[in-house]
Amino acid sequence: GTRRLNIHYLSVFPQPSIAEAVQACIDVQKERTCSFRTHRGAVEYNFLVTISRLSGGVLFLSFQDQSHAIGLRQVHRDFVANVSHELRTPLTAIIGYVETLQGPAKGDQKAADIFLPKMLAEAHRMNDLVSDLLALSQAEADARRVPDEDADITPLLVAAIDRVKDVFPDRDFQIKLNTPQTVPPIKADADRLAQVFNNLLENAVKYGRADHQNHIEITLRHLDEDPGLIGPALEITFSDEGQGIAPTDIPRLTERFFR
C-alpha cells in the first residue's frame, strides 16, 4: 500500500542530482531521469531514477536498480586491464630475449640455449591465458543450453580423483569419497561436470594444508527436496584443510570476469 510520510523528499534522497531533475520536471513539465547512489553497509547501490508528472501536480519517482550492470562493467574493465597486464609481461620478456639474440648475443649458442627455454615458457604462459579466455567465452555461450543427456556422477568423481593424483604426484594428500550405495543419473553435461570436479580438486590440493598430509573429502548426497531447486537434487561437497577463501570474496565467486 501507499504510505504518506509527510517529510521532504530530499530528506529521503539527499542528492543534488534528484533535486535538479525534480525541479527540471516541474519547470518544463516533462519526464526527467537522473542517477541515484546510496550505501547499505559496505555495499553501494546505483539506481536510474525516472521523474514523471502526474495529474494534480503530483510527481512520481521510479527507481530502477542498475547496481549489477554497473558493477559488471567495472569488473569487465578491471578484467581487461588485468589481462592486458598479464599478456604484456610475457610479451615484453620475449621481445627482450629476441632483441638480445638478434643483437649482442647473435650467433651465441650458449645464450640461445639459455633464452629459448625461457621464451618457450613465456609463450606457454600466454597460451594458457588465451585458453582461459576461450573457455570463459565457451562457457557463456553454453550457459543457457539445457543438457539433454544423462550423466553418472560417481564415475566422474572417481576419474577426477585419479587424474589429480597423476597431476600432483609429489603432493602429500589423501582423498576420501563418500557416496550412497545408489546414485541416480541426472540430466547434465558430463564434460562440464568433469571440468568443475577437476578444478575443485586441483584447488583443494594446491591450496589445502601444506605443513603435513592434506585430507580432502568429497561427499555426495541425494536430497529428496532442495529449496533452491524446488525438487530433488544431488549435493556434492568438496572440503579440504586449507585456510579457505576470504569471506568478502565469497559472494563474488560466480561473477563473470572475477579472478
XYZ file of C-alpha atoms in Angstrom:
259
model
C 0.000 0.000 0.000
C 0.876 3.688 -0.110
C 2.194 5.489 2.982
C 2.205 9.262 3.406
C 5.413 10.191 5.206
C 4.861 13.969 5.338
C 8.581 14.679 5.021
C 10.558 16.493 2.331
C 11.771 14.190 -0.415
C 15.343 15.483 -0.082
C 15.366 14.160 3.481
C 15.000 10.689 1.977
C 17.112 11.195 -1.169
C 19.664 13.885 -0.251
C 21.461 14.133 -3.588
C 21.679 17.207 -5.869
C 21.014 15.058 -8.958
C 17.489 14.262 -7.762
C 16.796 17.841 -6.690
C 17.862 19.151 -10.104
C 15.844 16.527 -12.011
C 12.726 17.139 -9.906
C 12.967 20.911 -10.419
C 13.504 20.406 -14.173
C 10.407 18.185 -14.333
C 8.378 20.897 -12.558
C 9.724 23.687 -14.779
C 9.301 22.043 -18.190
C 6.520 19.622 -17.183
C 8.272 16.744 -18.931
C 9.716 13.433 -17.735
C 13.289 13.612 -16.473
C 15.870 10.988 -15.459
C 18.903 11.052 -13.195
C 21.135 8.680 -11.246
C 20.969 7.991 -7.528
C 23.633 6.265 -5.426
C 23.258 5.012 -1.894
C 25.031 2.672 0.519
C 23.757 -0.101 2.706
C 26.659 -1.063 4.926
C 29.688 -1.561 2.663
C 27.569 -2.250 -0.427
C 26.902 0.546 -2.938
C 23.635 0.617 -4.908
C 23.079 2.536 -8.135
C 19.600 3.469 -9.394
C 18.246 5.093 -12.528
C 15.527 7.491 -11.335
C 12.672 8.482 -13.629
C 10.601 11.516 -12.548
C 7.140 11.688 -14.125
C 4.487 14.371 -13.666
C 1.015 13.058 -12.830
C -2.298 14.875 -12.585
C -2.846 17.274 -9.720
C 0.766 18.381 -9.649
C 1.951 15.041 -8.231
C 5.443 13.831 -9.154
C 6.090 10.107 -9.410
C 9.669 8.843 -8.922
C 10.511 5.306 -10.025
C 13.840 3.686 -9.128
C 15.429 1.054 -11.358
C 18.303 -0.838 -9.718
C 21.317 -0.843 -12.038
C 23.873 -1.934 -9.457
C 24.578 -5.310 -11.050
C 25.059 -3.918 -14.565
C 27.303 -1.091 -13.348
C 29.307 -3.455 -11.173
C 29.653 -5.881 -14.069
C 31.000 -3.140 -16.326
C 33.579 -2.238 -13.683
C 34.581 -5.877 -13.280
C 34.855 -6.139 -17.068
C 37.130 -3.084 -17.187
C 39.276 -4.489 -14.382
C 39.429 -7.838 -16.158
C 40.570 -6.287 -19.442
C 43.236 -4.298 -17.578
C 44.443 -7.424 -15.763
C 44.537 -9.493 -18.962
C 46.440 -6.717 -20.747
C 48.968 -6.681 -17.919
C 49.270 -10.478 -17.882
C 49.891 -10.541 -21.654
C 52.248 -7.570 -21.633
C 54.630 -9.164 -19.115
C 55.497 -12.321 -21.131
C 55.423 -10.361 -24.382
C 57.941 -7.849 -23.015
C 60.172 -10.706 -21.874
C 60.000 -12.474 -25.258
C 60.761 -9.242 -27.129
C 63.767 -8.668 -24.861
C 65.094 -12.179 -25.492
C 64.624 -11.879 -29.257
C 66.357 -8.485 -29.383
C 69.263 -9.917 -27.375
C 69.591 -12.932 -29.693
C 69.427 -10.647 -32.728
C 71.905 -8.147 -31.247
C 74.538 -8.656 -28.552
C 74.116 -12.455 -28.429
C 73.757 -13.032 -32.162
C 75.276 -16.387 -33.060
C 75.955 -17.185 -29.376
C 74.761 -20.769 -28.898
C 75.134 -20.654 -25.112
C 72.886 -17.579 -24.939
C 70.378 -19.258 -27.248
C 70.333 -22.359 -25.021
C 69.508 -20.115 -22.046
C 66.997 -17.784 -23.696
C 64.998 -20.184 -25.891
C 63.582 -22.268 -22.982
C 62.625 -19.009 -21.236
C 60.906 -17.773 -24.389
C 59.001 -21.049 -24.634
C 57.896 -20.777 -21.002
C 56.630 -17.222 -21.553
C 54.793 -18.311 -24.703
C 53.128 -21.111 -22.710
C 52.005 -18.513 -20.147
C 50.289 -16.518 -22.877
C 48.784 -19.653 -24.383
C 47.330 -20.669 -21.009
C 45.779 -17.229 -20.571
C 44.228 -17.313 -24.045
C 42.899 -20.825 -23.326
C 41.249 -19.496 -20.150
C 39.603 -16.694 -22.145
C 38.325 -19.124 -24.769
C 36.976 -21.430 -22.059
C 35.157 -18.485 -20.452
C 33.670 -17.477 -23.803
C 32.532 -21.036 -24.499
C 31.026 -21.375 -21.021
C 28.990 -18.202 -21.568
C 27.823 -19.463 -24.973
C 26.634 -22.723 -23.391
C 25.184 -21.118 -20.248
C 21.564 -21.287 -21.428
C 21.750 -24.667 -23.156
C 19.772 -27.230 -21.170
C 21.550 -30.645 -21.077
C 19.531 -33.482 -22.607
C 21.823 -36.424 -21.779
C 22.157 -38.481 -18.605
C 25.384 -38.320 -16.602
C 26.577 -40.700 -13.867
C 28.208 -38.626 -11.159
C 30.198 -41.244 -9.226
C 32.414 -42.367 -12.169
C 33.132 -38.688 -12.946
C 34.285 -38.104 -9.366
C 36.440 -41.263 -9.392
C 38.031 -40.156 -12.685
C 38.728 -36.688 -11.240
C 40.435 -38.264 -8.203
C 42.609 -40.497 -10.405
C 43.531 -37.513 -12.582
C 44.551 -35.225 -9.733
C 46.809 -37.977 -8.334
C 48.591 -38.105 -11.694
C 48.814 -34.289 -11.938
C 50.319 -33.884 -8.430
C 52.469 -36.981 -7.826
C 54.733 -35.132 -5.352
C 51.998 -33.621 -3.159
C 51.119 -35.263 0.163
C 47.324 -35.600 0.201
C 44.605 -38.149 0.770
C 41.151 -38.073 -0.822
C 38.119 -39.750 0.714
C 34.974 -40.209 -1.389
C 31.649 -40.667 0.417
C 28.742 -41.741 -1.785
C 25.421 -43.501 -1.157
C 25.011 -47.045 -2.484
C 22.744 -45.925 -5.305
C 23.120 -42.624 -7.115
C 20.544 -41.861 -9.814
C 21.806 -40.385 -13.091
C 20.966 -36.741 -13.757
C 20.487 -34.603 -16.838
C 23.867 -32.908 -17.152
C 26.814 -32.162 -19.414
C 29.368 -34.763 -18.295
C 32.313 -32.861 -19.821
C 31.409 -29.653 -17.989
C 30.929 -31.512 -14.716
C 34.337 -33.159 -15.170
C 35.804 -29.663 -15.643
C 34.201 -28.460 -12.410
C 35.308 -31.524 -10.419
C 38.872 -31.297 -11.749
C 39.042 -27.602 -10.898
C 37.726 -28.051 -7.360
C 40.085 -30.955 -6.672
C 43.120 -29.127 -8.067
C 42.300 -26.147 -5.853
C 41.888 -28.430 -2.836
C 45.319 -29.959 -3.481
C 47.107 -26.684 -4.300
C 45.596 -24.578 -1.501
C 44.978 -27.202 1.162
C 47.125 -27.848 4.191
C 50.823 -27.592 3.345
C 52.602 -28.463 6.615
C 51.599 -32.157 6.561
C 49.241 -34.503 4.747
C 46.242 -32.659 3.345
C 42.979 -34.521 3.880
C 40.374 -33.882 1.177
C 36.846 -35.190 1.431
C 34.162 -35.423 -1.248
C 30.625 -36.150 -0.086
C 27.738 -36.941 -2.409
C 24.190 -36.817 -1.019
C 20.793 -37.337 -2.612
C 18.260 -34.754 -1.382
C 14.564 -35.523 -1.747
C 13.789 -31.814 -1.739
C 16.157 -28.917 -2.372
C 14.660 -25.493 -1.535
C 16.677 -23.705 -4.196
C 15.734 -26.103 -6.992
C 12.234 -26.826 -5.626
C 12.685 -30.553 -6.137
C 15.100 -33.475 -5.669
C 18.824 -32.864 -6.132
C 22.313 -34.285 -5.781
C 24.537 -32.321 -3.415
C 28.312 -32.638 -3.876
C 30.591 -31.168 -1.217
C 34.363 -30.722 -1.567
C 36.294 -29.928 1.609
C 39.982 -29.570 2.468
C 42.098 -28.250 5.335
C 43.298 -25.027 3.717
C 42.669 -21.525 5.013
C 39.752 -21.092 2.615
C 38.568 -18.046 0.722
C 38.209 -14.609 2.289
C 34.558 -14.032 3.319
C 34.463 -10.769 1.353
C 35.300 -12.648 -1.872
C 32.784 -15.494 -1.497
C 29.757 -13.539 -2.825
C 31.765 -12.677 -5.960
C 32.888 -16.213 -6.862
C 30.245 -16.656 -9.544
C 30.739 -13.192 -11.057
C 31.749 -13.133 -14.664
C 35.398 -11.996 -15.103
C 36.143 -12.185 -11.350
C 39.582 -13.722 -10.756
